[in-house]
């Protein structure tokens, strides 16, 4: 019998009767499942990687130092704090506003 | 449904061959199949770089953290999700087993393979208690002679049956065509019989194995939904 032939004795129809279903997924395994596996020697082989909070910037970056009046700096810092922005993100907003001609 | 994991903590037991033969045969007969390659050596991912026209989707780049999500995502859209697990005892293996509807444990008819297969069986049985559900499993003998079973093979099969460990009737026999899958990086149905010996017999063997698995899966699905 060759696989090049069409499905014989209903094999194709038996396969067709199997339907994909996410609903049949078993409930999530409880945390003890890993502990049970470890007792049988099925241990973690991958070291856990620290999550990175800061998103990498996919563009050239540089740094500038600014000597500004304290009152102006305070306005900027208060705005960053209120908007929960990093200095980089805040500067990005200012640059965007300049590009749009908003300021 | 169904997620079929292929597991044995021993390397060289025939996991990737079993997974590839099963996945490509099901796809050949019209099934939608995803094969998740969890082996760090990525044998199936390398195979997929070949020129096979199979509709089987191969997924690699899975980790211990992503294996559960990957299986659950594929389960919703494909008729069969075959998971080829690494030949070592790892959290990846145990987590995949907890998401499986059927675990196939390939082994050669040797005492060394039997000892490692027993580890997988023990894990499945204990995880069943934690999960409070049955995780059906079957031993699949690989690389056996298609002619006459050896005395060693008969003895191991009898011991397994006596211990209540279920064994698939169909073996994946030792055949050049199965090895050639990885050489030519195509499916069995695409192998050139002029280049590889015994292609029709290998196809027949692959179909028998796949039919037995499909019938088993159909029975298990019916039971689970009842």
mmCIF file of C-alpha atoms in Angstrom:
data_model
loop_
_atom_site.group_PDB
_atom_site.id
_atom_site.type_symbol
_atom_site.label_atom_id
_atom_site.label_comp_id
_atom_site.label_asym_id
_atom_site.label_seq_id
_atom_site.Cartn_x
_atom_site.Cartn_y
_atom_site.Cartn_z
ATOM 1 C CA UNK A 1 0.000 0.000 0.000
ATOM 2 C CA UNK A 2 1.365 3.393 -0.926
ATOM 3 C CA UNK A 3 0.711 6.737 0.687
ATOM 4 C CA UNK A 4 0.319 8.131 -2.814
ATOM 5 C CA UNK A 5 -3.013 6.358 -3.003
ATOM 6 C CA UNK A 6 -6.086 8.092 -1.643
ATOM 7 C CA UNK A 7 -6.917 7.277 1.989
ATOM 8 C CA UNK A 8 -8.017 3.690 2.261
ATOM 9 C CA UNK A 9 -10.554 2.041 4.539
ATOM 10 C CA UNK A 10 -11.828 5.359 5.818
ATOM 11 C CA UNK A 11 -8.586 6.672 7.318
ATOM 12 C CA UNK A 12 -9.193 10.126 5.846
ATOM 13 C CA UNK A 13 -12.702 10.242 7.259
ATOM 14 C CA UNK A 14 -11.424 9.113 10.664
ATOM 15 C CA UNK A 15 -8.981 12.011 10.616
ATOM 16 C CA UNK A 16 -11.721 14.394 9.461
ATOM 17 C CA UNK A 17 -13.799 13.380 12.483
ATOM 18 C CA UNK A 18 -11.144 14.845 14.799
ATOM 19 C CA UNK A 19 -11.888 18.515 15.310
ATOM 20 C CA UNK A 20 -9.664 21.217 16.750
ATOM 21 C CA UNK A 21 -11.037 22.660 19.946
ATOM 22 C CA UNK A 22 -9.526 24.983 22.494
ATOM 23 C CA UNK A 23 -12.455 24.144 24.763
ATOM 24 C CA UNK A 24 -11.103 20.650 25.283
ATOM 25 C CA UNK A 25 -7.937 22.079 26.843
ATOM 26 C CA UNK A 26 -7.416 20.758 30.354
ATOM 27 C CA UNK A 27 -7.467 23.290 33.183
ATOM 28 C CA UNK A 28 -4.116 24.939 33.988
ATOM 29 C CA UNK A 29 -1.741 22.760 35.966
ATOM 30 C CA UNK A 30 -1.387 23.768 39.623
ATOM 31 C CA UNK A 31 2.070 24.944 40.830
ATOM 32 C CA UNK A 32 2.597 21.562 42.538
ATOM 33 C CA UNK A 33 2.944 19.979 39.099
ATOM 34 C CA UNK A 34 6.448 21.428 38.697
ATOM 35 C CA UNK A 35 7.400 20.214 42.172
ATOM 36 C CA UNK A 36 6.208 16.694 41.354
ATOM 37 C CA UNK A 37 8.247 16.777 38.146
ATOM 38 C CA UNK A 38 11.329 17.912 40.059
ATOM 39 C CA UNK A 39 11.003 14.957 42.419
ATOM 40 C CA UNK A 40 11.251 12.715 39.351
ATOM 41 C CA UNK A 41 14.325 14.590 38.118
ATOM 42 C CA UNK A 42 12.481 16.705 35.527
ATOM 43 C CA UNK A 43 14.080 19.979 36.550
ATOM 44 C CA UNK A 44 14.305 23.457 35.009
ATOM 45 C CA UNK A 45 17.134 23.551 32.472
ATOM 46 C CA UNK A 46 16.782 27.181 31.497
ATOM 47 C CA UNK A 47 18.006 29.964 33.746
ATOM 48 C CA UNK A 48 15.356 32.555 34.442
ATOM 49 C CA UNK A 49 16.019 35.821 32.622
ATOM 50 C CA UNK A 50 15.469 39.148 34.354
ATOM 51 C CA UNK A 51 12.697 41.165 32.733
ATOM 52 C CA UNK A 52 13.833 44.434 31.188
ATOM 53 C CA UNK A 53 11.667 47.386 32.208
ATOM 54 C CA UNK A 54 13.181 49.852 29.751
ATOM 55 C CA UNK A 55 12.276 49.261 26.125
ATOM 56 C CA UNK A 56 15.335 49.200 23.878
ATOM 57 C CA UNK A 57 15.593 52.175 21.493
ATOM 58 C CA UNK A 58 16.009 51.196 17.897
ATOM 59 C CA UNK A 59 17.592 54.499 16.818
ATOM 60 C CA UNK A 60 20.807 56.431 17.288
ATOM 61 C CA UNK A 61 21.018 58.069 20.707
ATOM 62 C CA UNK A 62 23.210 60.823 22.197
ATOM 63 C CA UNK A 63 23.331 62.837 25.381
ATOM 64 C CA UNK A 64 23.177 66.584 26.123
ATOM 65 C CA UNK A 65 23.745 68.447 29.378
ATOM 66 C CA UNK A 66 21.415 71.350 30.070
ATOM 67 C CA UNK A 67 22.067 74.238 32.444
ATOM 68 C CA UNK A 68 18.626 75.723 32.971
ATOM 69 C CA UNK A 69 16.867 77.871 35.540
ATOM 70 C CA UNK A 70 15.688 75.878 38.545
ATOM 71 C CA UNK A 71 12.119 77.135 38.149
ATOM 72 C CA UNK A 72 12.016 75.868 34.531
ATOM 73 C CA UNK A 73 13.588 72.575 35.522
ATOM 74 C CA UNK A 74 10.985 72.186 38.251
ATOM 75 C CA UNK A 75 8.194 72.711 35.756
ATOM 76 C CA UNK A 76 9.708 70.019 33.549
ATOM 77 C CA UNK A 77 10.300 67.601 36.457
ATOM 78 C CA UNK A 78 6.800 68.122 37.855
ATOM 79 C CA UNK A 79 5.325 67.428 34.421
ATOM 80 C CA UNK A 80 7.397 64.227 34.083
ATOM 81 C CA UNK A 81 6.210 63.123 37.515
ATOM 82 C CA UNK A 82 2.564 63.913 36.836
ATOM 83 C CA UNK A 83 2.625 62.123 33.467
ATOM 84 C CA UNK A 84 4.796 59.263 34.829
ATOM 85 C CA UNK A 85 7.289 59.808 32.035
ATOM 86 C CA UNK A 86 10.992 59.118 31.975
ATOM 87 C CA UNK A 87 13.099 62.117 30.890
ATOM 88 C CA UNK A 88 13.637 60.433 27.557
ATOM 89 C CA UNK A 89 9.908 59.913 27.008
ATOM 90 C CA UNK A 90 9.164 63.491 28.103
ATOM 91 C CA UNK A 91 11.778 64.873 25.739
ATOM 92 C CA UNK A 92 10.290 62.760 22.954
ATOM 93 C CA UNK A 93 6.903 64.410 23.520
ATOM 94 C CA UNK A 94 8.447 67.866 23.381
ATOM 95 C CA UNK A 95 10.316 66.996 20.176
ATOM 96 C CA UNK A 96 7.084 65.623 18.675
ATOM 97 C CA UNK A 97 5.211 68.798 19.580
ATOM 98 C CA UNK A 98 7.954 70.912 17.955
ATOM 99 C CA UNK A 99 7.798 68.775 14.789
ATOM 100 C CA UNK A 100 4.033 69.214 14.636
ATOM 101 C CA UNK A 101 4.429 72.959 15.116
ATOM 102 C CA UNK A 102 2.400 72.804 18.296
ATOM 103 C CA UNK A 103 5.022 74.851 20.129
ATOM 104 C CA UNK B 1 -7.763 18.257 20.571
ATOM 105 C CA UNK B 2 -5.678 16.236 20.517
ATOM 106 C CA UNK B 3 -2.260 17.171 21.820
ATOM 107 C CA UNK B 4 0.085 14.221 21.404
ATOM 108 C CA UNK B 5 3.423 14.529 23.185
ATOM 109 C CA UNK B 6 6.279 12.245 22.247
ATOM 110 C CA UNK B 7 8.466 11.818 25.308
ATOM 111 C CA UNK B 8 11.274 9.702 26.672
ATOM 112 C CA UNK B 9 14.068 11.232 28.759
ATOM 113 C CA UNK B 10 16.551 9.000 26.945
ATOM 114 C CA UNK B 11 18.083 10.308 23.748
ATOM 115 C CA UNK B 12 18.021 8.140 20.626
ATOM 116 C CA UNK B 13 14.778 6.388 21.535
ATOM 117 C CA UNK B 14 13.145 7.448 18.256
ATOM 118 C CA UNK B 15 11.125 10.456 19.447
ATOM 119 C CA UNK B 16 11.813 12.790 16.530
ATOM 120 C CA UNK B 17 11.351 10.034 13.963
ATOM 121 C CA UNK B 18 8.060 8.990 15.558
ATOM 122 C CA UNK B 19 6.850 12.604 15.732
ATOM 123 C CA UNK B 20 7.867 13.352 12.148
ATOM 124 C CA UNK B 21 6.401 10.150 10.725
ATOM 125 C CA UNK B 22 3.146 10.647 12.630
ATOM 126 C CA UNK B 23 2.826 14.348 11.821
ATOM 127 C CA UNK B 24 3.583 14.091 8.117
ATOM 128 C CA UNK B 25 1.390 11.020 7.669
ATOM 129 C CA UNK B 26 -1.598 12.709 9.327
ATOM 130 C CA UNK B 27 -1.002 15.790 7.165
ATOM 131 C CA UNK B 28 -0.716 13.616 4.054
ATOM 132 C CA UNK B 29 -4.152 12.169 4.721
ATOM 133 C CA UNK B 30 -5.725 15.590 5.117
ATOM 134 C CA UNK B 31 -5.221 16.397 8.787
ATOM 135 C CA UNK B 32 -4.187 19.858 9.930
ATOM 136 C CA UNK B 33 -1.080 19.303 12.007
ATOM 137 C CA UNK B 34 1.291 21.451 14.047
ATOM 138 C CA UNK B 35 4.532 19.864 15.158
ATOM 139 C CA UNK B 36 6.254 21.649 18.049
ATOM 140 C CA UNK B 37 9.980 20.895 18.043
ATOM 141 C CA UNK B 38 11.229 21.137 21.636
ATOM 142 C CA UNK B 39 14.526 19.360 21.056
ATOM 143 C CA UNK B 40 17.404 21.831 21.584
ATOM 144 C CA UNK B 41 19.097 20.311 18.524
ATOM 145 C CA UNK B 42 16.021 21.299 16.478
ATOM 146 C CA UNK B 43 15.975 18.199 14.216
ATOM 147 C CA UNK B 44 12.462 18.867 12.926
ATOM 148 C CA UNK B 45 13.123 22.582 12.419
ATOM 149 C CA UNK B 46 16.183 21.602 10.341
ATOM 150 C CA UNK B 47 14.028 19.084 8.442
ATOM 151 C CA UNK B 48 11.513 21.854 7.700
ATOM 152 C CA UNK B 49 14.263 23.807 5.930
ATOM 153 C CA UNK B 50 14.089 21.184 3.175
ATOM 154 C CA UNK B 51 11.775 21.095 0.208
ATOM 155 C CA UNK B 52 8.841 19.124 1.565
ATOM 156 C CA UNK B 53 5.456 20.238 0.340
ATOM 157 C CA UNK B 54 3.734 19.000 3.502
ATOM 158 C CA UNK B 55 1.032 21.164 5.028
ATOM 159 C CA UNK B 56 2.338 20.336 8.494
ATOM 160 C CA UNK B 57 3.308 23.469 10.413
ATOM 161 C CA UNK B 58 6.608 23.231 12.285
ATOM 162 C CA UNK B 59 7.126 25.418 15.338
ATOM 163 C CA UNK B 60 10.431 25.747 17.159
ATOM 164 C CA UNK B 61 11.892 28.405 19.471
ATOM 165 C CA UNK B 62 9.825 27.275 22.426
ATOM 166 C CA UNK B 63 11.077 27.511 25.999
ATOM 167 C CA UNK B 64 10.003 26.180 29.378
ATOM 168 C CA UNK B 65 8.086 29.426 29.846
ATOM 169 C CA UNK B 66 6.321 29.394 26.475
ATOM 170 C CA UNK B 67 5.596 25.705 25.885
ATOM 171 C CA UNK B 68 2.204 25.705 27.618
ATOM 172 C CA UNK B 69 0.973 28.815 25.784
ATOM 173 C CA UNK B 70 2.232 27.494 22.452
ATOM 174 C CA UNK B 71 0.443 24.154 22.873
ATOM 175 C CA UNK B 72 -2.812 25.833 23.949
ATOM 176 C CA UNK B 73 -2.704 28.282 21.039
ATOM 177 C CA UNK B 74 -2.167 25.530 18.444
ATOM 178 C CA UNK B 75 -4.811 23.271 19.990
ATOM 179 C CA UNK B 76 -7.549 25.723 19.060
ATOM 180 C CA UNK B 77 -6.757 25.818 15.359
ATOM 181 C CA UNK B 78 -5.271 22.453 14.365
ATOM 182 C CA UNK B 79 -6.666 18.936 14.432
ATOM 183 C CA UNK B 80 -3.421 17.484 15.741
ATOM 184 C CA UNK B 81 -0.673 19.057 17.804
ATOM 185 C CA UNK B 82 2.366 16.779 17.971
ATOM 186 C CA UNK B 83 5.033 17.771 20.499
ATOM 187 C CA UNK B 84 8.523 16.347 19.949
ATOM 188 C CA UNK B 85 10.173 16.616 23.371
ATOM 189 C CA UNK B 86 13.846 16.721 24.221
ATOM 190 C CA UNK B 87 15.687 13.572 25.244
ATOM 191 C CA UNK B 88 16.329 14.709 28.776
ATOM 192 C CA UNK B 89 14.344 15.022 31.974
ATOM 193 C CA UNK B 90 13.378 18.682 32.024
ATOM 194 C CA UNK B 91 10.625 21.062 33.048
ATOM 195 C CA UNK B 92 9.808 21.512 29.350
ATOM 196 C CA UNK B 93 8.972 17.794 29.167
ATOM 197 C CA UNK B 94 6.888 17.769 32.346
ATOM 198 C CA UNK B 95 4.952 20.912 31.395
ATOM 199 C CA UNK B 96 4.156 19.558 27.935
ATOM 200 C CA UNK B 97 2.913 16.330 29.502
ATOM 201 C CA UNK B 98 0.492 18.274 31.726
ATOM 202 C CA UNK B 99 -1.108 19.777 28.570
ATOM 203 C CA UNK B 100 -1.293 16.508 26.636
ATOM 204 C CA UNK B 101 -4.264 14.366 25.688
ATOM 205 C CA UNK B 102 -1.981 11.461 24.838
ATOM 206 C CA UNK B 103 1.681 10.792 25.611
ATOM 207 C CA UNK B 104 3.552 8.456 23.288
ATOM 208 C CA UNK B 105 6.716 7.028 24.820
ATOM 209 C CA UNK B 106 8.959 5.606 22.112
ATOM 210 C CA UNK B 107 11.564 3.095 23.150
ATOM 211 C CA UNK B 108 13.812 0.507 21.630
ATOM 212 C CA UNK B 109 13.533 -3.026 22.929
ATOM 213 C CA UNK B 110 16.395 -2.678 25.377
ATOM 214 C CA UNK B 111 16.679 -2.622 29.148
ATOM 215 C CA UNK B 112 18.326 0.841 29.058
ATOM 216 C CA UNK B 113 15.457 2.341 27.085
ATOM 217 C CA UNK B 114 12.927 0.569 29.284
ATOM 218 C CA UNK B 115 14.443 2.090 32.435
ATOM 219 C CA UNK B 116 14.193 5.621 31.030
ATOM 220 C CA UNK B 117 10.715 5.020 29.637
ATOM 221 C CA UNK B 118 9.722 3.957 33.146
ATOM 222 C CA UNK B 119 10.736 7.431 34.400
ATOM 223 C CA UNK B 120 8.334 9.027 31.940
ATOM 224 C CA UNK B 121 5.580 6.606 32.960
ATOM 225 C CA UNK B 122 6.164 7.349 36.656
ATOM 226 C CA UNK B 123 5.995 11.087 35.971
ATOM 227 C CA UNK B 124 2.760 10.743 33.994
ATOM 228 C CA UNK B 125 1.157 8.701 36.757
ATOM 229 C CA UNK B 126 2.102 11.132 39.499
ATOM 230 C CA UNK B 127 1.086 14.191 37.438
ATOM 231 C CA UNK B 128 -2.292 12.519 36.937
ATOM 232 C CA UNK B 129 -2.854 12.685 40.685
ATOM 233 C CA UNK B 130 -1.857 16.355 40.911
ATOM 234 C CA UNK B 131 -3.966 17.313 37.890
ATOM 235 C CA UNK B 132 -6.844 15.101 38.967
ATOM 236 C CA UNK B 133 -7.302 13.787 35.438
ATOM 237 C CA UNK B 134 -6.094 10.855 33.401
ATOM 238 C CA UNK B 135 -3.160 11.438 31.053
ATOM 239 C CA UNK B 136 -3.370 8.505 28.647
ATOM 240 C CA UNK B 137 -0.028 7.157 27.492
ATOM 241 C CA UNK B 138 1.262 4.361 25.303
ATOM 242 C CA UNK B 139 4.679 2.839 24.771
ATOM 243 C CA UNK B 140 5.707 2.737 21.090
ATOM 244 C CA UNK B 141 8.427 0.303 20.155
ATOM 245 C CA UNK B 142 10.867 1.734 17.632
ATOM 246 C CA UNK B 143 13.589 0.314 15.441
ATOM 247 C CA UNK B 144 12.251 -3.202 15.808
ATOM 248 C CA UNK B 145 12.639 -5.830 13.122
ATOM 249 C CA UNK B 146 9.741 -6.025 10.716
ATOM 250 C CA UNK B 147 10.379 -9.738 10.218
ATOM 251 C CA UNK B 148 10.671 -11.625 13.485
ATOM 252 C CA UNK B 149 10.553 -10.128 16.996
ATOM 253 C CA UNK B 150 13.687 -10.867 18.984
ATOM 254 C CA UNK B 151 13.503 -12.858 22.215
ATOM 255 C CA UNK B 152 14.588 -9.720 24.081
ATOM 256 C CA UNK B 153 11.774 -7.715 22.505
ATOM 257 C CA UNK B 154 9.170 -10.349 23.343
ATOM 258 C CA UNK B 155 10.380 -10.461 26.937
ATOM 259 C CA UNK B 156 10.225 -6.675 27.378
ATOM 260 C CA UNK B 157 6.758 -6.452 25.806
ATOM 261 C CA UNK B 158 5.505 -9.204 28.112
ATOM 262 C CA UNK B 159 6.998 -7.480 31.161
ATOM 263 C CA UNK B 160 5.366 -4.175 30.236
ATOM 264 C CA UNK B 161 1.994 -5.791 29.668
ATOM 265 C CA UNK B 162 2.276 -7.680 32.947
ATOM 266 C CA UNK B 163 2.958 -4.366 34.713
ATOM 267 C CA UNK B 164 -0.187 -2.881 33.183
ATOM 268 C CA UNK B 165 1.750 -0.513 30.930
ATOM 269 C CA UNK B 166 -0.137 -0.091 27.648
ATOM 270 C CA UNK B 167 1.786 -0.678 24.440
ATOM 271 C CA UNK B 168 0.787 0.253 20.892
ATOM 272 C CA UNK B 169 0.341 -2.807 18.710
ATOM 273 C CA UNK B 170 2.132 -1.165 15.786
ATOM 274 C CA UNK B 171 5.884 -0.732 16.062
ATOM 275 C CA UNK B 172 7.923 1.749 14.094
ATOM 276 C CA UNK B 173 10.268 -0.706 12.457
ATOM 277 C CA UNK B 174 13.929 -0.233 11.630
ATOM 278 C CA UNK B 175 13.811 1.062 8.062
ATOM 279 C CA UNK B 176 16.182 2.998 5.850
ATOM 280 C CA UNK B 177 13.282 5.145 4.667
ATOM 281 C CA UNK B 178 12.696 6.553 8.164
ATOM 282 C CA UNK B 179 16.340 7.591 8.449
ATOM 283 C CA UNK B 180 16.200 9.044 4.930
ATOM 284 C CA UNK B 181 13.485 11.483 5.994
ATOM 285 C CA UNK B 182 16.160 13.507 7.740
ATOM 286 C CA UNK B 183 18.662 13.048 4.923
ATOM 287 C CA UNK B 184 16.404 14.247 2.108
ATOM 288 C CA UNK B 185 14.239 16.481 4.354
ATOM 289 C CA UNK B 186 10.956 15.443 2.754
ATOM 290 C CA UNK B 187 7.933 13.407 3.858
ATOM 291 C CA UNK B 188 7.664 9.647 3.308
ATOM 292 C CA UNK B 189 5.267 10.199 0.412
ATOM 293 C CA UNK B 190 7.901 12.416 -1.244
ATOM 294 C CA UNK B 191 10.846 9.999 -0.952
ATOM 295 C CA UNK B 192 12.103 8.695 -4.267
ATOM 296 C CA UNK B 193 11.913 4.857 -4.203
ATOM 297 C CA UNK B 194 14.771 4.820 -6.706
ATOM 298 C CA UNK B 195 17.048 6.426 -4.107
ATOM 299 C CA UNK B 196 15.762 4.827 -0.904
ATOM 300 C CA UNK B 197 15.022 1.173 -0.192
ATOM 301 C CA UNK B 198 11.713 -0.008 1.192
ATOM 302 C CA UNK B 199 9.678 3.183 0.804
ATOM 303 C CA UNK B 200 6.291 1.422 0.263
ATOM 304 C CA UNK B 201 6.808 -0.782 3.350
ATOM 305 C CA UNK B 202 7.759 2.273 5.416
ATOM 306 C CA UNK B 203 4.651 4.097 4.192
ATOM 307 C CA UNK B 204 2.506 1.138 5.162
ATOM 308 C CA UNK B 205 4.162 1.027 8.585
ATOM 309 C CA UNK B 206 3.628 4.788 9.050
ATOM 310 C CA UNK B 207 -0.022 4.540 8.053
ATOM 311 C CA UNK B 208 -0.656 1.623 10.428
ATOM 312 C CA UNK B 209 0.903 3.539 13.303
ATOM 313 C CA UNK B 210 -1.048 6.709 12.467
ATOM 314 C CA UNK B 211 -4.314 4.782 12.173
ATOM 315 C CA UNK B 212 -3.801 3.182 15.552
ATOM 316 C CA UNK B 213 -3.073 6.594 17.092
ATOM 317 C CA UNK B 214 -6.100 8.211 15.420
ATOM 318 C CA UNK B 215 -8.408 5.433 16.592
ATOM 319 C CA UNK B 216 -7.019 5.751 20.096
ATOM 320 C CA UNK B 217 -7.441 9.521 20.036
ATOM 321 C CA UNK B 218 -11.028 9.199 18.776
ATOM 322 C CA UNK B 219 -11.838 6.828 21.626
ATOM 323 C CA UNK B 220 -10.170 9.073 24.202
ATOM 324 C CA UNK B 221 -11.961 12.176 22.873
ATOM 325 C CA UNK B 222 -15.308 10.432 23.022
ATOM 326 C CA UNK B 223 -14.578 9.323 26.581
ATOM 327 C CA UNK B 224 -13.431 12.809 27.646
ATOM 328 C CA UNK B 225 -16.528 14.488 26.194
ATOM 329 C CA UNK B 226 -18.947 11.925 27.651
#
